[in-house]
PDB file of C-alpha atoms and ligand atoms in Angstrom:
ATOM      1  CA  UNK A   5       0.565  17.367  -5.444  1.00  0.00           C
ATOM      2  CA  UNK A   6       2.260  14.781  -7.223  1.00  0.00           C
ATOM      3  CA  UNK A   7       3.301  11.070  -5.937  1.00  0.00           C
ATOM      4  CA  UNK A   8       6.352   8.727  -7.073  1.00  0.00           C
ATOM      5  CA  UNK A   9       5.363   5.169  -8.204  1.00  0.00           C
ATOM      6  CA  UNK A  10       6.892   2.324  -9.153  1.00  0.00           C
ATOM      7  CA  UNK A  11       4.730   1.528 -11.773  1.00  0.00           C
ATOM      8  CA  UNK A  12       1.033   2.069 -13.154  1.00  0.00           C
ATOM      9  CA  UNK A  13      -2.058   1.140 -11.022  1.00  0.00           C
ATOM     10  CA  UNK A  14      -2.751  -2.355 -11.151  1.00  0.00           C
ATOM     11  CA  UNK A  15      -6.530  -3.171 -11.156  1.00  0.00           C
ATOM     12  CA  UNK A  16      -7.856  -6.750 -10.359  1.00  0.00           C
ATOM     13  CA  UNK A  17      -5.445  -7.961  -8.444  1.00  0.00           C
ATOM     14  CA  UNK A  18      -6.593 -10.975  -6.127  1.00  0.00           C
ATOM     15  CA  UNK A  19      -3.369 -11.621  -3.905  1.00  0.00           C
ATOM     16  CA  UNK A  20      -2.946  -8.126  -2.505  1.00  0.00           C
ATOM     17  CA  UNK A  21      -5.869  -8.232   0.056  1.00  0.00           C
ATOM     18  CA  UNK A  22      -9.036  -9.158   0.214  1.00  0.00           C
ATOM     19  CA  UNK A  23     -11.418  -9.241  -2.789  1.00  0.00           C
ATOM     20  CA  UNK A  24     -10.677  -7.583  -6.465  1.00  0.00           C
ATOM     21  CA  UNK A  25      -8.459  -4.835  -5.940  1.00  0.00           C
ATOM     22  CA  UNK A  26      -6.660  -1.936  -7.362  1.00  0.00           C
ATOM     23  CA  UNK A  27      -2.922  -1.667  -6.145  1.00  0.00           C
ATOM     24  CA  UNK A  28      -0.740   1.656  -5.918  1.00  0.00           C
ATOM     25  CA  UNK A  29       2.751   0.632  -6.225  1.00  0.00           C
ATOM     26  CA  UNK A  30       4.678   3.433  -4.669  1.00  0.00           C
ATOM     27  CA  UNK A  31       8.417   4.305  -5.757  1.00  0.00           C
ATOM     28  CA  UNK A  32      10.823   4.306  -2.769  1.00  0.00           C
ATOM     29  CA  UNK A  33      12.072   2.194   0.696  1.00  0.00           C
ATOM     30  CA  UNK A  34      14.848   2.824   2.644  1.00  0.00           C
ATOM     31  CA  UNK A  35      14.763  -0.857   4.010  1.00  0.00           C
ATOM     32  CA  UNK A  36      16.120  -2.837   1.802  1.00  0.00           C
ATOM     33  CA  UNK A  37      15.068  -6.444   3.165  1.00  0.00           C
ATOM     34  CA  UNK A  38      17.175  -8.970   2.420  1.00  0.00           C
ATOM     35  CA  UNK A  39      15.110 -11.223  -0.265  1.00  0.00           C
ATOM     36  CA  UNK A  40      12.665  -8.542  -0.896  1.00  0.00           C
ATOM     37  CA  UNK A  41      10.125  -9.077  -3.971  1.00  0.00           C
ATOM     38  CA  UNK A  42      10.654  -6.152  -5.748  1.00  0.00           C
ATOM     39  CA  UNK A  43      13.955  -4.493  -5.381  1.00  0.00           C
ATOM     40  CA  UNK A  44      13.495  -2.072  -8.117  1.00  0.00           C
ATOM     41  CA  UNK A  45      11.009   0.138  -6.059  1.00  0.00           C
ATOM     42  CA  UNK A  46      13.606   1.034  -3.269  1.00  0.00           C
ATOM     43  CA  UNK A  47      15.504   3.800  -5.299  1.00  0.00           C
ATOM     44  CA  UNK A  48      13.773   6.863  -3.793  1.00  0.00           C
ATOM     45  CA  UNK A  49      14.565   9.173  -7.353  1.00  0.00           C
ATOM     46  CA  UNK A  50      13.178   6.030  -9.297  1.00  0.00           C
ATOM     47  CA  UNK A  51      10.188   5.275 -11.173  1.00  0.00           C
ATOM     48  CA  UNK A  52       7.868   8.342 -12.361  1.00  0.00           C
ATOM     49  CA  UNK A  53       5.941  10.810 -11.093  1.00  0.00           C
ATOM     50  CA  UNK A  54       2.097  11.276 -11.234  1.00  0.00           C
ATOM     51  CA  UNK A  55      -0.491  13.905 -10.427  1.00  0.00           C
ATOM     52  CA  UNK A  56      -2.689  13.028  -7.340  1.00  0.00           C
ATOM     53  CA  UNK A  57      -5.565  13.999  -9.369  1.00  0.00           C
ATOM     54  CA  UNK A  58      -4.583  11.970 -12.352  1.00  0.00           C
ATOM     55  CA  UNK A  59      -4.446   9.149  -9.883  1.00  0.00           C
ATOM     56  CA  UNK A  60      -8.148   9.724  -8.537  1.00  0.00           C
ATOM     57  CA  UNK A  61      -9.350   9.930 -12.173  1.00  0.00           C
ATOM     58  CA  UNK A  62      -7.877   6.651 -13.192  1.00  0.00           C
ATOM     59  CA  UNK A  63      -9.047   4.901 -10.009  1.00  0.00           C
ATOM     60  CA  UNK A  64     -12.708   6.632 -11.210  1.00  0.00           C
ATOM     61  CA  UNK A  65     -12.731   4.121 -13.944  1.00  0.00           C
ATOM     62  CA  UNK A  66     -11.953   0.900 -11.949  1.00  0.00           C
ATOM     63  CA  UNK A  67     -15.305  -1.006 -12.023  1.00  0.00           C
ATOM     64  CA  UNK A  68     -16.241  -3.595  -9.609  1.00  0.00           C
ATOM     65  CA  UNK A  69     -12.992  -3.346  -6.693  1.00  0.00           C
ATOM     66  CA  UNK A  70     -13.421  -3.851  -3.746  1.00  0.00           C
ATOM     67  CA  UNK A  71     -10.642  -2.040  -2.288  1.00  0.00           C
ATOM     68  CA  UNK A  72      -7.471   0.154  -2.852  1.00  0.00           C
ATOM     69  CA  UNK A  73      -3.916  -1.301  -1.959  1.00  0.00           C
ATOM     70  CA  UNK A  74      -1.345   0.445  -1.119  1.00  0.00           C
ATOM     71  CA  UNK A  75       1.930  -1.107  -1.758  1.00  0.00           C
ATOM     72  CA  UNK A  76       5.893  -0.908  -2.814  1.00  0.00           C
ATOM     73  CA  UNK A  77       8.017   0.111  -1.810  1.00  0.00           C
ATOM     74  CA  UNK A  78       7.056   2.032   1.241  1.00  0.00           C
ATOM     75  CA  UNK A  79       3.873   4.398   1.400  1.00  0.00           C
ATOM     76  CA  UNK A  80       4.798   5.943   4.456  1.00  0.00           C
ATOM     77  CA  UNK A  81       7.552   8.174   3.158  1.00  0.00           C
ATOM     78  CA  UNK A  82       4.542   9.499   1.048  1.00  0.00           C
ATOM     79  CA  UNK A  83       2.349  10.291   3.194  1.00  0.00           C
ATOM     80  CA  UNK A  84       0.594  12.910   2.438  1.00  0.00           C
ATOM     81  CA  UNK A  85       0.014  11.942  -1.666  1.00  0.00           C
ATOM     82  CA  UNK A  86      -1.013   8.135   0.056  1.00  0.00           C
ATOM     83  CA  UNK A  87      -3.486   9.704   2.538  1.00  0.00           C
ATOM     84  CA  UNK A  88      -5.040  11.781   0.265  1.00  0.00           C
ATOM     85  CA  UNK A  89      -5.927   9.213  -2.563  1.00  0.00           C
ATOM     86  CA  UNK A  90      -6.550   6.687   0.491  1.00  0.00           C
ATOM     87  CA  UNK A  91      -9.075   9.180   1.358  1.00  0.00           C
ATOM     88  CA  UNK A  92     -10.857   9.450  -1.499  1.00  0.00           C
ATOM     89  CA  UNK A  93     -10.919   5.677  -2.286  1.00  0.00           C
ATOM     90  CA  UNK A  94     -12.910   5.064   1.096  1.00  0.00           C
ATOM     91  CA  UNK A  95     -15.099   8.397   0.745  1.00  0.00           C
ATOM     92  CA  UNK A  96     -15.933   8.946  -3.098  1.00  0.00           C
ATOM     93  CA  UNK A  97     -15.772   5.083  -4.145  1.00  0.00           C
ATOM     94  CA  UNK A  98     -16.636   3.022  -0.764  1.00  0.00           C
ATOM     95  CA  UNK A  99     -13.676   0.985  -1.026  1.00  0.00           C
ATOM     96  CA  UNK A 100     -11.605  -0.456   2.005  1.00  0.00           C
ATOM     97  CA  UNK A 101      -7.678   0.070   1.990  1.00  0.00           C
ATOM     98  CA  UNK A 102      -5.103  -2.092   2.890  1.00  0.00           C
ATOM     99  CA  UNK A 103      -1.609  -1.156   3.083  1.00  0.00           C
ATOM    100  CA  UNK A 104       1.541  -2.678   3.404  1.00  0.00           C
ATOM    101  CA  UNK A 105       4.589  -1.290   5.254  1.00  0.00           C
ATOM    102  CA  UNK A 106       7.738  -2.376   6.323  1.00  0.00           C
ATOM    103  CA  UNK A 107       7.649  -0.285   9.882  1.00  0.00           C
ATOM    104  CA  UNK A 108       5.545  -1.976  13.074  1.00  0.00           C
ATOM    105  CA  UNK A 109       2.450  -0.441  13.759  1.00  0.00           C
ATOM    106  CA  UNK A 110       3.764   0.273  16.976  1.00  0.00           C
ATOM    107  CA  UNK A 111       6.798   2.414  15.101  1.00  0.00           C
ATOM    108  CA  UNK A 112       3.522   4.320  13.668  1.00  0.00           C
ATOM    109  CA  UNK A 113       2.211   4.918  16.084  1.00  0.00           C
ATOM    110  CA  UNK A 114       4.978   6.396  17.966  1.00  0.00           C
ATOM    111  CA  UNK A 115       5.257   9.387  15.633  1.00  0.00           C
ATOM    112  CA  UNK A 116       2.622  11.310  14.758  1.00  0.00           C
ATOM    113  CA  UNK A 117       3.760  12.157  11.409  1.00  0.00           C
ATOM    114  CA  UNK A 118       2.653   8.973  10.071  1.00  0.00           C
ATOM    115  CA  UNK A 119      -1.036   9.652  11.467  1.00  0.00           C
ATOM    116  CA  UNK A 120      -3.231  11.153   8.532  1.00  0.00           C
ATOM    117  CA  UNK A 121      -2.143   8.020   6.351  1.00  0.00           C
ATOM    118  CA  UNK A 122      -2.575   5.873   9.514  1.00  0.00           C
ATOM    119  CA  UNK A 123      -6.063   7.350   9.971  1.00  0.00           C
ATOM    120  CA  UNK A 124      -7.353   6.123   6.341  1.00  0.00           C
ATOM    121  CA  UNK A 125      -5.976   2.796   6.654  1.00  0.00           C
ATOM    122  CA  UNK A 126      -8.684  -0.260   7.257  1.00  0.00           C
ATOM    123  CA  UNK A 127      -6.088  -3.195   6.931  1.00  0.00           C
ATOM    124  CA  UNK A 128      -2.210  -2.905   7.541  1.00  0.00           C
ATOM    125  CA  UNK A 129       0.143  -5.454   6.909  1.00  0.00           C
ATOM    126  CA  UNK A 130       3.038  -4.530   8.906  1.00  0.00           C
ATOM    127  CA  UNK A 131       6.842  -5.096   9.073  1.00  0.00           C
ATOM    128  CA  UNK A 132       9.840  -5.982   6.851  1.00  0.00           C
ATOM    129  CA  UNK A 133      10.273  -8.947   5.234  1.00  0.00           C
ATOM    130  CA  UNK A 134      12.369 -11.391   7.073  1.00  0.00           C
ATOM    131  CA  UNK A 135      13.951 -13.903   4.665  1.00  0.00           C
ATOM    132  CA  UNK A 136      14.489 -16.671   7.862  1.00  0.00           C
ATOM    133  CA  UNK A 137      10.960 -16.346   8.899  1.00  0.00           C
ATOM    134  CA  UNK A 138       9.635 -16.706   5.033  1.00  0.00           C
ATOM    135  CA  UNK A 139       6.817 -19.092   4.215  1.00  0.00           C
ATOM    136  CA  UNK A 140       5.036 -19.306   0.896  1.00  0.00           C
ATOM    137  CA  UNK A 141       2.062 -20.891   2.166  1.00  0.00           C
ATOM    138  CA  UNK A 142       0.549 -17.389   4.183  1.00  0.00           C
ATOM    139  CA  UNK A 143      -1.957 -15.280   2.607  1.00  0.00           C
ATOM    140  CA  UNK A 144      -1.256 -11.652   1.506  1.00  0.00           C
ATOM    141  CA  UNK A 145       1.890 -11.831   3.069  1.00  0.00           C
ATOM    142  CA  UNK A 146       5.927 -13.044   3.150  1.00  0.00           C
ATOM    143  CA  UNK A 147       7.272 -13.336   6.543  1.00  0.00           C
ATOM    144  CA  UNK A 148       5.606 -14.863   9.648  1.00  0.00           C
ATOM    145  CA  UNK A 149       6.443 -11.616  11.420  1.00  0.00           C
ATOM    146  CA  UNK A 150       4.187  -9.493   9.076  1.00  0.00           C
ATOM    147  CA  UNK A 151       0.874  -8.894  10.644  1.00  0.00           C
ATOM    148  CA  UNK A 152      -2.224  -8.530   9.204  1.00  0.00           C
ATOM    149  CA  UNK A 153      -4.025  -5.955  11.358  1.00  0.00           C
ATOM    150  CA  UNK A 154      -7.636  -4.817  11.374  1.00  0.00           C
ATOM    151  CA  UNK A 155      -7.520  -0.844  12.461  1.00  0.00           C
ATOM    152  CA  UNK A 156     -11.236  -0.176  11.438  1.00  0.00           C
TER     153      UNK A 156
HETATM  154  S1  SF4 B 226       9.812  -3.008   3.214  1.00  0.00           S
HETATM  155 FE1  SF4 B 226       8.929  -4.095   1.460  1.00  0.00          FE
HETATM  156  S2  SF4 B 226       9.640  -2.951  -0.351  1.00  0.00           S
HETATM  157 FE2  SF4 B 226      10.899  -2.312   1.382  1.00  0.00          FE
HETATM  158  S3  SF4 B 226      12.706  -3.625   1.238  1.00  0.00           S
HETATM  159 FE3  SF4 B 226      11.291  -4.591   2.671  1.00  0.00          FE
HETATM  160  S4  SF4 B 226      10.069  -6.034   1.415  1.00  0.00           S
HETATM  161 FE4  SF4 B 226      11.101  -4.602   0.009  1.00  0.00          FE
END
């Protein structure tokens, strides 16, 4: 199985959740939020593609992370490839997973489709970016709509 990303993993990071993190920036949205931070992942034939298992074996090598992001673009129009490196972050490593998404929860949850990412997910941060509602000042997020939601 392979997955589209947007670019390589980023380890480290400090702003995409809490504690030192790895992020998976995933290739693809459909939204297209006015304002958006990173415009260049919404092309859905864009960026390259990776092996899942190529993916796992990099993430191996991360030392001292907390958690696993997983970020874009949109991981929920990969969800299998997302849920299945999700799953091994939490189960092989012991890290946490956040995820950010431009649907609700409640969109989630109303199709089932979206469930085996949904099931892996510890921290969501949910909804599009609203350029109106911006403010600079909240953490790990854009919009005062966005939510940060405990599901674990
Ligand atoms: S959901 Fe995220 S990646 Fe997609 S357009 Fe909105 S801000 Fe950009």
């Amino acid at each position: 199985m392979t997955i589209r990303l947007a670019a390589p993993l980023q380890r480290d990071s400090i702003v995409d959740g809490d504690g030192l993190r790895t992020v998976l920036w995933t290739q693809g949205c459909l939204l297209k939020c006015l304002g958006c931070h990173n415009p260049r992942t919404h092309a859905l034939d864009g960026g390259f593609e990776r092996d899942v298992e190529l993916v796992k074996m990099e993430l191996r090598q991360h030392r001292r992370q907390r958690g696993l992001t997983l970020s874009g673009g949109e991981p929920f129009l990969q969800i299998a490839a997302c849920a299945d490196i999700a799953r091994y972050a939490r189960r092989q490593l012991s890290w946490d997973i956040w995820c950010y998404t431009g649907f609700t929860h409640e969109q989630l949850l109303a199709d089932t489709c979206f469930a085996p990412l949904l099931a892996e997910i510890d921290v969501l941060v949910d909804g599009p970016f609203i350029l109106a509602e911006r403010d600079p000042r909240l953490p790990f997020r854009g919009s005062r709509n966005q939510r940060i939601l405990r599901l674990r």
